[in-house]
CSV table of C-alpha atoms in Angstrom, one decimal:
chain,number,residue,atom,x,y,z
A,583,UNK,CA,23.5,-12.9,9.2
A,584,UNK,CA,25.5,-9.7,8.8
A,585,UNK,CA,28.3,-11.0,11.1
A,586,UNK,CA,28.7,-14.0,8.7
A,587,UNK,CA,28.7,-11.8,5.6
A,588,UNK,CA,25.2,-12.9,4.5
A,589,UNK,CA,23.1,-10.0,3.1
A,590,UNK,CA,19.3,-10.1,3.5
A,591,UNK,CA,17.1,-10.2,0.4
A,592,UNK,CA,13.5,-9.5,-0.4
A,593,UNK,CA,12.5,-12.8,1.2
A,594,UNK,CA,14.3,-12.1,4.5
A,595,UNK,CA,12.6,-8.8,5.3
A,596,UNK,CA,9.0,-10.1,5.5
A,597,UNK,CA,10.1,-12.7,8.1
A,598,UNK,CA,12.0,-10.0,10.0
A,599,UNK,CA,8.9,-7.8,10.1
A,600,UNK,CA,6.7,-10.6,11.3
A,601,UNK,CA,9.1,-11.2,14.2
A,602,UNK,CA,9.1,-7.6,15.3
A,603,UNK,CA,7.0,-7.1,18.4
A,604,UNK,CA,7.6,-3.3,18.8
A,605,UNK,CA,7.0,-0.4,16.4
A,606,UNK,CA,10.5,1.0,16.9
A,607,UNK,CA,12.2,-2.3,16.0
A,608,UNK,CA,10.1,-2.5,12.8
A,609,UNK,CA,11.0,1.0,11.9
A,610,UNK,CA,14.6,0.1,12.3
A,611,UNK,CA,14.0,-2.8,9.8
A,612,UNK,CA,12.2,-0.4,7.5
A,613,UNK,CA,15.3,1.9,7.6
A,614,UNK,CA,17.5,-1.0,6.6
A,615,UNK,CA,15.1,-1.9,3.8
A,616,UNK,CA,15.4,1.7,2.5
A,617,UNK,CA,19.2,1.6,2.9
A,618,UNK,CA,19.6,-1.7,1.0
A,619,UNK,CA,17.1,-0.7,-1.8
A,620,UNK,CA,14.3,-3.2,-1.2
A,621,UNK,CA,11.7,-0.5,-0.7
A,622,UNK,CA,10.1,-1.1,-4.1
A,623,UNK,CA,9.7,-4.9,-3.8
A,624,UNK,CA,6.1,-5.9,-3.5
A,625,UNK,CA,6.7,-8.7,-1.0
A,626,UNK,CA,8.6,-6.3,1.3
A,627,UNK,CA,6.0,-3.5,0.8
A,628,UNK,CA,3.1,-5.9,1.7
A,629,UNK,CA,5.0,-7.0,4.8
A,630,UNK,CA,5.5,-3.3,5.8
A,631,UNK,CA,1.8,-2.6,5.4
A,632,UNK,CA,0.9,-5.6,7.5
A,633,UNK,CA,3.5,-4.7,10.1
A,634,UNK,CA,2.4,-1.1,10.5
A,635,UNK,CA,-1.3,-2.1,10.4
A,636,UNK,CA,-0.7,-4.7,13.1
A,637,UNK,CA,1.0,-2.2,15.3
A,638,UNK,CA,-2.0,0.2,14.9
A,639,UNK,CA,0.0,2.7,12.9
A,640,UNK,CA,-2.6,3.1,10.2
A,641,UNK,CA,-1.1,6.3,8.8
A,642,UNK,CA,2.3,4.6,8.3
A,643,UNK,CA,0.7,1.6,6.7
A,644,UNK,CA,-1.2,4.0,4.4
A,645,UNK,CA,2.0,5.9,3.5
A,646,UNK,CA,3.7,2.6,2.4
A,647,UNK,CA,0.5,1.5,0.6
A,648,UNK,CA,0.2,4.7,-1.4
A,649,UNK,CA,3.9,4.7,-2.3
A,650,UNK,CA,3.5,1.2,-3.9
A,651,UNK,CA,3.7,1.3,-7.7
A,652,UNK,CA,2.2,-2.1,-8.0
A,653,UNK,CA,-0.5,-3.5,-5.7
A,654,UNK,CA,-1.8,-7.1,-5.6
A,655,UNK,CA,-4.6,-8.8,-3.6
A,656,UNK,CA,-2.3,-9.2,-0.6
A,657,UNK,CA,-1.6,-5.4,-0.7
A,658,UNK,CA,-5.3,-4.6,-0.6
A,659,UNK,CA,-6.1,-7.2,2.0
A,660,UNK,CA,-3.3,-6.0,4.2
A,661,UNK,CA,-4.5,-2.4,4.0
A,662,UNK,CA,-8.1,-3.2,4.7
A,663,UNK,CA,-7.2,-5.2,7.9
A,664,UNK,CA,-5.1,-2.2,9.1
A,665,UNK,CA,-8.4,-0.3,9.7
A,666,UNK,CA,-9.9,-2.1,12.7
A,667,UNK,CA,-10.4,1.0,14.8
A,668,UNK,CA,-11.5,3.3,12.0
A,669,UNK,CA,-14.5,2.9,9.8
A,670,UNK,CA,-13.6,0.8,6.7
A,671,UNK,CA,-15.4,3.3,4.5
A,672,UNK,CA,-12.6,5.8,5.3
A,673,UNK,CA,-10.1,3.6,3.5
A,674,UNK,CA,-12.6,2.7,0.8
A,675,UNK,CA,-13.4,6.3,0.0
A,676,UNK,CA,-9.8,7.3,-0.4
A,677,UNK,CA,-8.6,4.1,-2.2
A,678,UNK,CA,-11.5,2.6,-4.1
A,679,UNK,CA,-11.0,4.8,-7.2
A,680,UNK,CA,-7.4,3.5,-7.4
A,681,UNK,CA,-8.3,-0.2,-7.5
């Protein structure tokens, strides 16, 4: 895309993150998201939470989740599925009052 002069948008990044198979590649995409200013887009944020949760990086998913100014049903669902190895009540205790 970049070679052809086409810039990614808020719909491009969720698809890029779904295609990432490795944490480092996703972190590179996250850096590009920050560089291009898409870090506050809810679709991009939800994709980041899902990506980090799917990689088992619960703390990174939680960081993105807590930085979100707006949360929707997808945000909460993505975050709760990021906790398969930890008790769900851990997330609930720290986040339920914010719902």
